[in-house]
Short mmCIF file of C-alpha atoms in Angstrom, two decimals:
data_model
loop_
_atom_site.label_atom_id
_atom_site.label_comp_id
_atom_site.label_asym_id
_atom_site.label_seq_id
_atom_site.Cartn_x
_atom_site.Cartn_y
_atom_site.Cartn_z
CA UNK C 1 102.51 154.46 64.17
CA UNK C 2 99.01 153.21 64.67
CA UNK C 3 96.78 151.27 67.53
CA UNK C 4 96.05 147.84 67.15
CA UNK C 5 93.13 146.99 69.43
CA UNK C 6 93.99 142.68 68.87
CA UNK C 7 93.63 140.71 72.24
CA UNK C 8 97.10 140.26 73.56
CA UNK C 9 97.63 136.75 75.60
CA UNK C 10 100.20 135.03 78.16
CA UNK C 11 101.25 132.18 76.46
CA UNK C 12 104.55 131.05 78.45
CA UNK C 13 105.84 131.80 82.41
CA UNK C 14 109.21 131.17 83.26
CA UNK C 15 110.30 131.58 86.60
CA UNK C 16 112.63 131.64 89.48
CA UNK C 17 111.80 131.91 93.00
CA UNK C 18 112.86 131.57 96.36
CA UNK C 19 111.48 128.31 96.43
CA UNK C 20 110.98 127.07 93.05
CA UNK C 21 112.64 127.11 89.47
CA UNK C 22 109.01 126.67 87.56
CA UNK C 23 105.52 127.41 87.43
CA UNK C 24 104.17 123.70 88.55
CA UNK C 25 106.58 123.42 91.64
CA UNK C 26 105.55 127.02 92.58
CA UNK C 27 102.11 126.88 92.59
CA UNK C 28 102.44 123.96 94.56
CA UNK C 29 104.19 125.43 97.27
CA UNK C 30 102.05 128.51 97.17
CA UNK C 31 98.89 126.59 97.71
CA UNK C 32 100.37 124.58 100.50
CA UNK C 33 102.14 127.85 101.87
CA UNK C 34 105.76 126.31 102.14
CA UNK C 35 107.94 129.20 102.60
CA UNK C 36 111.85 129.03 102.06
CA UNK C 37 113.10 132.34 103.24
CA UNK C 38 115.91 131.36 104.87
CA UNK C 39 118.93 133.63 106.76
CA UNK C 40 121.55 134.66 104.94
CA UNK C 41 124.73 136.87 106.37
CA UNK C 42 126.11 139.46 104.46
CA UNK C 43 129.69 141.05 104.07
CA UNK C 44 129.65 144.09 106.49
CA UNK C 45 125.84 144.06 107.45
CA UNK C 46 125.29 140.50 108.92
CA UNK C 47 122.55 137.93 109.60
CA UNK C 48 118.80 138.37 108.04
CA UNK C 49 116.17 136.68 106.49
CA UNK C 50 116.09 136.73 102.57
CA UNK C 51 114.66 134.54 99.77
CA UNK C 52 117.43 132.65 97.32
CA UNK C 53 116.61 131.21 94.59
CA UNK C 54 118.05 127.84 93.27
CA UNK C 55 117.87 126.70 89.56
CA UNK C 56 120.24 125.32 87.17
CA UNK C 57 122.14 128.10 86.26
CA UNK C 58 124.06 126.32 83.41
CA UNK C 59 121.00 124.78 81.56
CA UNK C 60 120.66 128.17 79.32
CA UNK C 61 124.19 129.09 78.89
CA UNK C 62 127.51 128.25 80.33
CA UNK C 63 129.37 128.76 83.58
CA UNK C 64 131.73 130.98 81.55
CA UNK C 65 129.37 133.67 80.19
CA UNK C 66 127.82 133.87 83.86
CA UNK C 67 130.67 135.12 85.05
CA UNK C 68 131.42 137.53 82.20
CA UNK C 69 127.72 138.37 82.91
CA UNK C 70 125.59 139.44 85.72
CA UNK C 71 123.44 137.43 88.28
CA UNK C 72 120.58 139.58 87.09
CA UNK C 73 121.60 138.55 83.57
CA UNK C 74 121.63 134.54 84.81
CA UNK C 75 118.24 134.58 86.23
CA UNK C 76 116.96 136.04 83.16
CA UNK C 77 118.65 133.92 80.33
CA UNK C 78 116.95 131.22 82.49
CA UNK C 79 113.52 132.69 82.74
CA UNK C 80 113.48 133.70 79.22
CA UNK C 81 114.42 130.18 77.95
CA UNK C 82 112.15 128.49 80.00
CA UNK C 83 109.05 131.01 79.13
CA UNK C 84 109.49 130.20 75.62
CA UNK C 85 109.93 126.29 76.29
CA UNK C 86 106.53 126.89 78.37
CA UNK C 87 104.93 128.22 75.03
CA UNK C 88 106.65 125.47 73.41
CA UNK C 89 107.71 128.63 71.16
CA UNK C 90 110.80 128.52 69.10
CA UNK C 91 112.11 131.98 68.88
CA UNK C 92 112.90 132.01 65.79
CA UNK C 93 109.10 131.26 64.53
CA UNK C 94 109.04 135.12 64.44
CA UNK C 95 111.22 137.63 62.92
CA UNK C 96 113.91 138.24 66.02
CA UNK C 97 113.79 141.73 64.70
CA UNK C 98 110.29 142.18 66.14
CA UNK C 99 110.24 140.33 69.10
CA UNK C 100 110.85 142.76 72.21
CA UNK C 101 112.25 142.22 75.54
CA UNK C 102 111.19 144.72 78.48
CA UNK C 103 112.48 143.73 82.00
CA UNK C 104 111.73 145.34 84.98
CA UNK C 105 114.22 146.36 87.61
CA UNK C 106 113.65 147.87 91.16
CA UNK C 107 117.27 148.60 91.17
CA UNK C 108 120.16 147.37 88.74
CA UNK C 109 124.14 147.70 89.64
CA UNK C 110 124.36 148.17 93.19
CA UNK C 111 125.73 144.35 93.49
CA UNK C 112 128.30 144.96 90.80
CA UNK C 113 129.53 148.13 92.20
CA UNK C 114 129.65 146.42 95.79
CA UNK C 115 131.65 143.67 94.75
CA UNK C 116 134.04 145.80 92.80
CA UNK C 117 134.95 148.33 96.13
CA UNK C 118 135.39 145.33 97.96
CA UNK C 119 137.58 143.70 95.85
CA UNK C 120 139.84 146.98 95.02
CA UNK C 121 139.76 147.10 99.06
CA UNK C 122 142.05 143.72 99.33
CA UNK C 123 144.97 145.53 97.21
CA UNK C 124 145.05 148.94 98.87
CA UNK C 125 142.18 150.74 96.83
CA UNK C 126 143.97 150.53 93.16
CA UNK C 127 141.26 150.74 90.68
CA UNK C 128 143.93 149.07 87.98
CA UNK C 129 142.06 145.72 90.03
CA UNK C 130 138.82 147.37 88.67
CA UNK C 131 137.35 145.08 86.27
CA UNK C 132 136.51 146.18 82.55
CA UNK C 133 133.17 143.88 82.67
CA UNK C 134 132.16 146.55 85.30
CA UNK C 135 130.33 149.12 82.36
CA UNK C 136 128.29 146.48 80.64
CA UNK C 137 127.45 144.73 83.99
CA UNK C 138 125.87 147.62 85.30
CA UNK C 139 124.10 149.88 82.33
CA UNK C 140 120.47 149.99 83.08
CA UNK C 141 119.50 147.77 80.17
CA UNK C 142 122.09 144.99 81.51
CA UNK C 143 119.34 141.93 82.09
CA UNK C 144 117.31 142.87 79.10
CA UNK C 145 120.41 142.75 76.78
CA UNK C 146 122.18 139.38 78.40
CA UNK C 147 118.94 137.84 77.19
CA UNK C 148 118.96 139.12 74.01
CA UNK C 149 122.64 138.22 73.58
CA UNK C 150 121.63 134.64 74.85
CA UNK C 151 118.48 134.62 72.06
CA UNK C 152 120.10 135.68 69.34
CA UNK C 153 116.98 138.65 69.51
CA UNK C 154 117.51 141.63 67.51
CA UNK C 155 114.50 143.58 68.24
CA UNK C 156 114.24 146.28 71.14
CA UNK C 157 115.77 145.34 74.61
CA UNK C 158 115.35 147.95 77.63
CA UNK C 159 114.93 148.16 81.05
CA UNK C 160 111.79 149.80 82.58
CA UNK C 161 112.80 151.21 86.37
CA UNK C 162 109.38 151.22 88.13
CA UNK C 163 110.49 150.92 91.74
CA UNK C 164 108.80 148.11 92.72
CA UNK C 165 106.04 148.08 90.40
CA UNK C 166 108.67 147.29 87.70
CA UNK C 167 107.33 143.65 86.99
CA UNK C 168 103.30 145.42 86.13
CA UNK C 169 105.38 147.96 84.37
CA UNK C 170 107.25 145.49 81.86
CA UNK C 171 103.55 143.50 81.04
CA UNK C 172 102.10 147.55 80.35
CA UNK C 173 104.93 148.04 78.34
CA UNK C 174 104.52 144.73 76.10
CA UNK C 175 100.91 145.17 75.36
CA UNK C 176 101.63 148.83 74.57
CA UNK C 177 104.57 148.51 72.32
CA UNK C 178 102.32 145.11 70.82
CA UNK C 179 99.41 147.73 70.20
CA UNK C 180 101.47 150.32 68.66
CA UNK C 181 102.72 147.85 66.19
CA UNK C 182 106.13 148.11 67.07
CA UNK C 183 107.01 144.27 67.99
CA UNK C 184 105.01 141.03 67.14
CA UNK C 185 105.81 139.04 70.33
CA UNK C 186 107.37 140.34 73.79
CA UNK C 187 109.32 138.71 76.35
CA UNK C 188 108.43 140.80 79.65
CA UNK C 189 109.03 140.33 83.27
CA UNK C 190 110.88 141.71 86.11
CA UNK C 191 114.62 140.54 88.13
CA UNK C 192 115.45 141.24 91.81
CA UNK C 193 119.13 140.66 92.33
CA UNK C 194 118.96 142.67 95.32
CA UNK C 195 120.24 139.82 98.16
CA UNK C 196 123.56 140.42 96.77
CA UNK C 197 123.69 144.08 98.36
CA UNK C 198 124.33 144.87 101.69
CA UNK C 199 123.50 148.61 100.90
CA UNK C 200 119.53 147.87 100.22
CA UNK C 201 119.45 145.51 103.49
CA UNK C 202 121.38 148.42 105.10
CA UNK C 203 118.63 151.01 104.16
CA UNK C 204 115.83 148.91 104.82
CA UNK C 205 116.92 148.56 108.18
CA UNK C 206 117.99 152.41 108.64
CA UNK C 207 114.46 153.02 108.10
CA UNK C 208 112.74 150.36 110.38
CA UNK C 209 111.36 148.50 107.63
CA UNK C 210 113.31 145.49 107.58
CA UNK C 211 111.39 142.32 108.50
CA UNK C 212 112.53 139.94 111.07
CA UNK C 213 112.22 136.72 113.09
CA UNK C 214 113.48 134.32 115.15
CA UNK C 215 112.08 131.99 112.24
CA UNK C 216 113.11 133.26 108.90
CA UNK C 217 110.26 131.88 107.45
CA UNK C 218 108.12 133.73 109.40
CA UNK C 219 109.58 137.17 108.99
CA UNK C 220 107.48 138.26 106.03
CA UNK C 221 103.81 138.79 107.47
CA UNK C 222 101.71 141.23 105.98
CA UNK C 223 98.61 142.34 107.62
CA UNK C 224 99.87 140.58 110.50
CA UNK C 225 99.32 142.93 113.92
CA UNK C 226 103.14 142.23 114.48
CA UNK C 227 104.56 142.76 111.25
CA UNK C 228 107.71 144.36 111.18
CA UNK C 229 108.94 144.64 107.46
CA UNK C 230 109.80 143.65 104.68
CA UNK C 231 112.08 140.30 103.79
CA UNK C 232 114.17 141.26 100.51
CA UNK C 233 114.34 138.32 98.09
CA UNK C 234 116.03 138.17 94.53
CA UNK C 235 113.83 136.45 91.47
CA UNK C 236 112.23 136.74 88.29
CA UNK C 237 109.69 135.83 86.21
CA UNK C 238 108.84 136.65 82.49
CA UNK C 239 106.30 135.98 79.99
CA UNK C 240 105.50 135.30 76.68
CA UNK C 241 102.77 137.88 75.30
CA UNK C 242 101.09 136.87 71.54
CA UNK C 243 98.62 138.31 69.78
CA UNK C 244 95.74 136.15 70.49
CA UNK C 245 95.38 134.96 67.04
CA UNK C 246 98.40 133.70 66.70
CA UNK C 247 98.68 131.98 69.88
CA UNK C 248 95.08 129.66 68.18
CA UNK C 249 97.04 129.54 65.33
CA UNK C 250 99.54 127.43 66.91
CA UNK C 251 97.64 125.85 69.91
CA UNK C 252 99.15 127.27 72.22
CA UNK C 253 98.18 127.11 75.84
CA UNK C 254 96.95 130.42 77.11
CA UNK C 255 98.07 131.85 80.92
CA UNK C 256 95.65 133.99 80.49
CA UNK C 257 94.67 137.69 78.36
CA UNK C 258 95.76 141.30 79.57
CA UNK C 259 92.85 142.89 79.43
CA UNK C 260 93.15 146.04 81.51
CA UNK C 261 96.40 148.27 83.12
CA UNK C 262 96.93 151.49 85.37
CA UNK C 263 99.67 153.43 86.37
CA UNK C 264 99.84 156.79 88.20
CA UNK C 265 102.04 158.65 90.69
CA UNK C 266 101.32 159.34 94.70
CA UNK C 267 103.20 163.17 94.12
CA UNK C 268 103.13 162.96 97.89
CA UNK C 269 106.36 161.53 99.61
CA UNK C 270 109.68 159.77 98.97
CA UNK C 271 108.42 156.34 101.07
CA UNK C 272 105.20 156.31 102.34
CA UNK C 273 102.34 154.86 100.16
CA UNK C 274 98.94 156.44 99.50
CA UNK C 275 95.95 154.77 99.35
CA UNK C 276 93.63 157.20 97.52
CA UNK C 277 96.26 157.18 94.26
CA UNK C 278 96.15 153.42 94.67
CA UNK C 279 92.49 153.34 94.65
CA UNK C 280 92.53 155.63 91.76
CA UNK C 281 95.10 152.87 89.73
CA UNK C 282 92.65 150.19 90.53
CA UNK C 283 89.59 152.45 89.41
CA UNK C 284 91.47 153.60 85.87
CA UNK C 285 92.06 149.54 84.90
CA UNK C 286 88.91 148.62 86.43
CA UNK C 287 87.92 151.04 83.26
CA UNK C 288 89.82 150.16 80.68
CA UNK C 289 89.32 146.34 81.28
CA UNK C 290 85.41 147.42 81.03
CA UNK C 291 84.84 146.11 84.46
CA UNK C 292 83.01 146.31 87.58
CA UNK C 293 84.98 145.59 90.69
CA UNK C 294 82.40 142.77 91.38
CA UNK C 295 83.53 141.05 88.57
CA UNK C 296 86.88 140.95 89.89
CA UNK C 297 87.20 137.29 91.50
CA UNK C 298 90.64 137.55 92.97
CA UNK C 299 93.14 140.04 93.94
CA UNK C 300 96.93 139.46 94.44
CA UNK C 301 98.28 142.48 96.93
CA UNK C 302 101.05 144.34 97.28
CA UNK C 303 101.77 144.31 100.52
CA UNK C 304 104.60 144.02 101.94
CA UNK C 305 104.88 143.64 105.65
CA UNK C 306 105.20 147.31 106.69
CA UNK C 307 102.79 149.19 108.76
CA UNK C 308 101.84 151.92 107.14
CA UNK C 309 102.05 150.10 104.00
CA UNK C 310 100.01 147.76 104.44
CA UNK C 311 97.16 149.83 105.77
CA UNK C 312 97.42 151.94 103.02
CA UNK C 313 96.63 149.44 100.63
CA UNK C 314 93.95 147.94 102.59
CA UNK C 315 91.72 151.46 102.54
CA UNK C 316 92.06 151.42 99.08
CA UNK C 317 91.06 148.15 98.41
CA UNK C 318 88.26 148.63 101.16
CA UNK C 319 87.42 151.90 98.90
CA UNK C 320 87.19 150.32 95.65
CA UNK C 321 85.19 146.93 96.08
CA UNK C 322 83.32 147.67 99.48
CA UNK C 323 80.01 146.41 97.46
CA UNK C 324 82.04 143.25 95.77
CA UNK C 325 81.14 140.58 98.47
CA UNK C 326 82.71 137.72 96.08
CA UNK C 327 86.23 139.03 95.40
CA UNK C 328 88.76 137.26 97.04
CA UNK C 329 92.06 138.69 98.40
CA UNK C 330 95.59 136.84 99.22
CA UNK C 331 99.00 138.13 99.48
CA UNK C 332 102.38 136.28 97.85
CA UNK C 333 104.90 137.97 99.47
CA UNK C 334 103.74 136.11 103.16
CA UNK C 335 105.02 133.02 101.17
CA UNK C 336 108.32 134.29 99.10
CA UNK C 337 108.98 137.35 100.57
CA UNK C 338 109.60 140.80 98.66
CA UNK C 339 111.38 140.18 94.73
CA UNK C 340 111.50 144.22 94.53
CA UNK C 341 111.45 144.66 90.77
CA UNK C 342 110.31 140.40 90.09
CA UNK C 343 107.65 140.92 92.54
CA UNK C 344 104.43 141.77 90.27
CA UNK C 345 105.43 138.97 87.64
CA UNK C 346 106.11 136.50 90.33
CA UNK C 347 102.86 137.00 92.59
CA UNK C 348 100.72 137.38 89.35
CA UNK C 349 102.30 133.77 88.28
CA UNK C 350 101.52 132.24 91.56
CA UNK C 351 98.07 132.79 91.10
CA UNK C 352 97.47 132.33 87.21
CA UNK C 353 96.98 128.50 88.02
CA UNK C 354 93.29 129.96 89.45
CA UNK C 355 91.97 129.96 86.63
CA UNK C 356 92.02 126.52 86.15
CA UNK C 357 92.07 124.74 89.15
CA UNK C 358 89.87 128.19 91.02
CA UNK C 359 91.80 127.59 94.07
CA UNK C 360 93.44 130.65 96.40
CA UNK C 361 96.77 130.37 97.65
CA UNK C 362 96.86 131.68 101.24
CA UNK C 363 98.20 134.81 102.94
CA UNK C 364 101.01 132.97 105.42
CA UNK C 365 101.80 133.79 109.10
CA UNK C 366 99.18 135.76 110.12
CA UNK C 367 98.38 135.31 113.77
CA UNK C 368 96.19 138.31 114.84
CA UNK C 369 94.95 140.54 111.97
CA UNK C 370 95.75 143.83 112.01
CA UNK C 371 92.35 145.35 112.31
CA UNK C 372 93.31 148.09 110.42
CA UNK C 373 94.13 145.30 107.46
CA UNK C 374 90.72 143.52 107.69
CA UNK C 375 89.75 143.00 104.34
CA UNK C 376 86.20 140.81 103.44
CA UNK C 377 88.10 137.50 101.68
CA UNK C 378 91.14 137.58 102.73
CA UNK C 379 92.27 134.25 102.39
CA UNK C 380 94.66 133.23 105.89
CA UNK C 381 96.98 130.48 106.52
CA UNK C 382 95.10 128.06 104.25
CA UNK C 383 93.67 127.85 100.89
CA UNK C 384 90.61 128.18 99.44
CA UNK C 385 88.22 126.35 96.93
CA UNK C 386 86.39 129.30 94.73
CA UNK C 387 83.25 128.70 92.33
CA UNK C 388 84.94 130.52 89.77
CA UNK C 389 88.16 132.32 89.46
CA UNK C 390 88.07 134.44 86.02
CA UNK C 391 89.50 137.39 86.78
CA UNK C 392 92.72 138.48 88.46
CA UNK C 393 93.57 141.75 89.26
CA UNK C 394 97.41 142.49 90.40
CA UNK C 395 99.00 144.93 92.58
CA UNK C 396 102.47 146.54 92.46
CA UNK C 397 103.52 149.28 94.58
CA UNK C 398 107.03 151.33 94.45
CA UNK C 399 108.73 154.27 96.46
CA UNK C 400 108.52 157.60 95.22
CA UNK C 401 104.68 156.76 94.77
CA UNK C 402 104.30 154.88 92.03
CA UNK C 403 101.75 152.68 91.41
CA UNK C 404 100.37 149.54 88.80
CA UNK C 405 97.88 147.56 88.87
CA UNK C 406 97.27 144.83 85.83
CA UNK C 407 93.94 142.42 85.46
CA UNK C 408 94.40 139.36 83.95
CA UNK C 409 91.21 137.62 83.09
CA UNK C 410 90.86 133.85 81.99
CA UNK C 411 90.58 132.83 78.26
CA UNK C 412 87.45 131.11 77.08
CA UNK C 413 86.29 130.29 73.79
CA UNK C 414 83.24 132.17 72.60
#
């Protein structure tokens, strides 16, 4: 084993999200803040507001093998595919046996097991209805492994639980597997297929946190004074991470280059964030990128619509660049809602585009500020034109107190 300090570079996005299948038709909604949450009703719960997503689930693989597989594993085959069509990268211009695939997952299983007690309910409870697909449809490596099966990639697959900060999680995971010499390229992302269980709208609401509205698509308003949780939507998006080398080699378009990471624990409560351990995350990247927090142009936050929550994250953002008068501030999840385990690699996507066109999609549907949210640059109900956007840095949040935060900064030629 050894540490290989070469710069490490986005090189492909594939992505779906509640209202878009790819990067171009995303960003485009993002800047213009066109939400699609829409209401969905669900067996036993009811009516709420959620994010679908809609893509062509049969491009990638047939209707068949969706079925035998998972709807985790469909939006991932899909994402994968079209992250390497992105790079214009043929997989199989590396050795398969060094390519990795880390996906993070907020939760993984639920859906399957749901469906399966349901169905064993409409012939008296016999579990001889219980179908054998149920084991491989619901092991923890499940999305990660339909996508190798679909690549033909015989390298290491795994899953990378992180709560909601699964989607940071699977880019820290990349780079450090890429550093340790272990694979050559990495597919890594996150997959929400969570608005197929009742159970997680179930808890969300048993705990007051579920957002709501007579409009769907304005149930998901962070920082807003009125904000009254969060609006569950499924997703994913994953990358392709090169060496940066080889990505010139090729002439290849780069997303942009990891260049600093964080992850540490709250050690505090089941639920309820903590801003100092976030401001310590954002601190330790801030570090290992080699960066002041003035030179950070733009951050993407976690928030998610919940009171303490939010607040939370606004002290520690407050904390860490209260002398950074330049450093912008939006929030994704206003537009597409909460992707659990897609959401870091989703909201980080949405605002990659920055670098090159140095606009700032909005924060959506806020009203009256929470004046306990009041952050310098945060960028409300309509976009903004930047001098310069060269750095990103990007929040993730997850329960149990776990915490990420990733900086992407811009490629230039030197």
């Amino acid at each position: 084993m050894h540490t290989d300090n070469r710069r490490i570079v986005i090189t492909g996005v594939g992505l779906a999200a509640p209202n878009a299948s790819n990067l171009q038709e995303y960003r485009e909604k993002l800047l213009k803040g066109e939400s699609e949450i829409s209401e969905i009703d669900l067996r036993y719960f009811g009516k709420a507001p959620a994010g679908i997503c809609s893509f062509p689930e049969t491009k990638y693989r047939k209707k068949k093998e969706n079925k035998k597989g998972t709807r985790a594993g469909c939006i991932g085959v899909y994402c994968a595919h079209e992250a390497l069509a992105s790079a214009n990268l043929d997989i199989n211009e590396y050795d398969v046996s060094k390519v990795g695939v880390y996906i993070g997952l907020t939760e993984h299983g639920t859906v399957e097991t749901e469906n399966e007690v349901y169905n064993i309910s409409q012939y008296g409870h016999d579990t001889a209805y219980w179908t054998h697909h149920h084991n491989p449809r619901t092991v923890l490596n499940n999305p990660a492994g339909e996508i190798t099966l679909s690549l033909g990639i015989t390298g290491p697959h795994y899953s990378i639980g992180a709560a909601c900060a699964a989607g940071n999680a699977s880019i820290i995971q990349a780079v450090q597997m890429m550093r340790l010499g272990e694979v050559d390229m990495a597919l890594a992302g996150g997959i929400s297929e969570s608005t197929g269980s009742f159970g997680i709208f179930a808890s969300f609401a048993a705990q007051n946190a579920l957002g709501a509205d007579e409009d769907p698509k304005r149930a998901s308003k962070p920082f807003d004074k009125n904000r009254n949780g969060i609006v569950i939507s499924e997703g994913g998006c994953i990358y392709v991470l090169e060496y940066l080398e080889k990505a010139i080699e090729r002439g290849a378009k780069i997303y942009g280059e990891v260049v600093g990471y964080a992850m540490n624990s709250d050690a505090r409560d089941f639920v309820l964030p903590y801003g100092k351990r976030q401001a310590e995350c954002m601190r330790l990247a801030l570090e290992r990128a080699g960066l002041k927090p003035e030179e950070i142009d733009l951050i993407n936050t976690h928030a998610t619509g919940t009171k303490q929550g939010d607040i939370e994250e606004c002290k520690a953002v407050r904390e860490v660049f209260e002398h950074s008068s330049t450093t912008y501030v939006n929030n994704t999840k206003s537009i597409i809602g909460h992707a659990m385990g897609a959401a870091g690699v989703l909201e980080l996507a949405g605002n990659l585009p920055s670098f090159e066109d140095n606009m700032i999609h909005p924060t959506i549907n806020v009203e009256e500020l929470d004046p306990e949210c009041a952050i310098d640059n945060l960028v409300i109900n309509e976009a903004v034109k930047a001098d310069s956007i060269k750095v990103i840095l990007n929040n993730s949040f997850g329960m149990l107190g776990i915490n990420s935060t990733v900086i992407v900064k811009k490629y230039e030629k030197s």
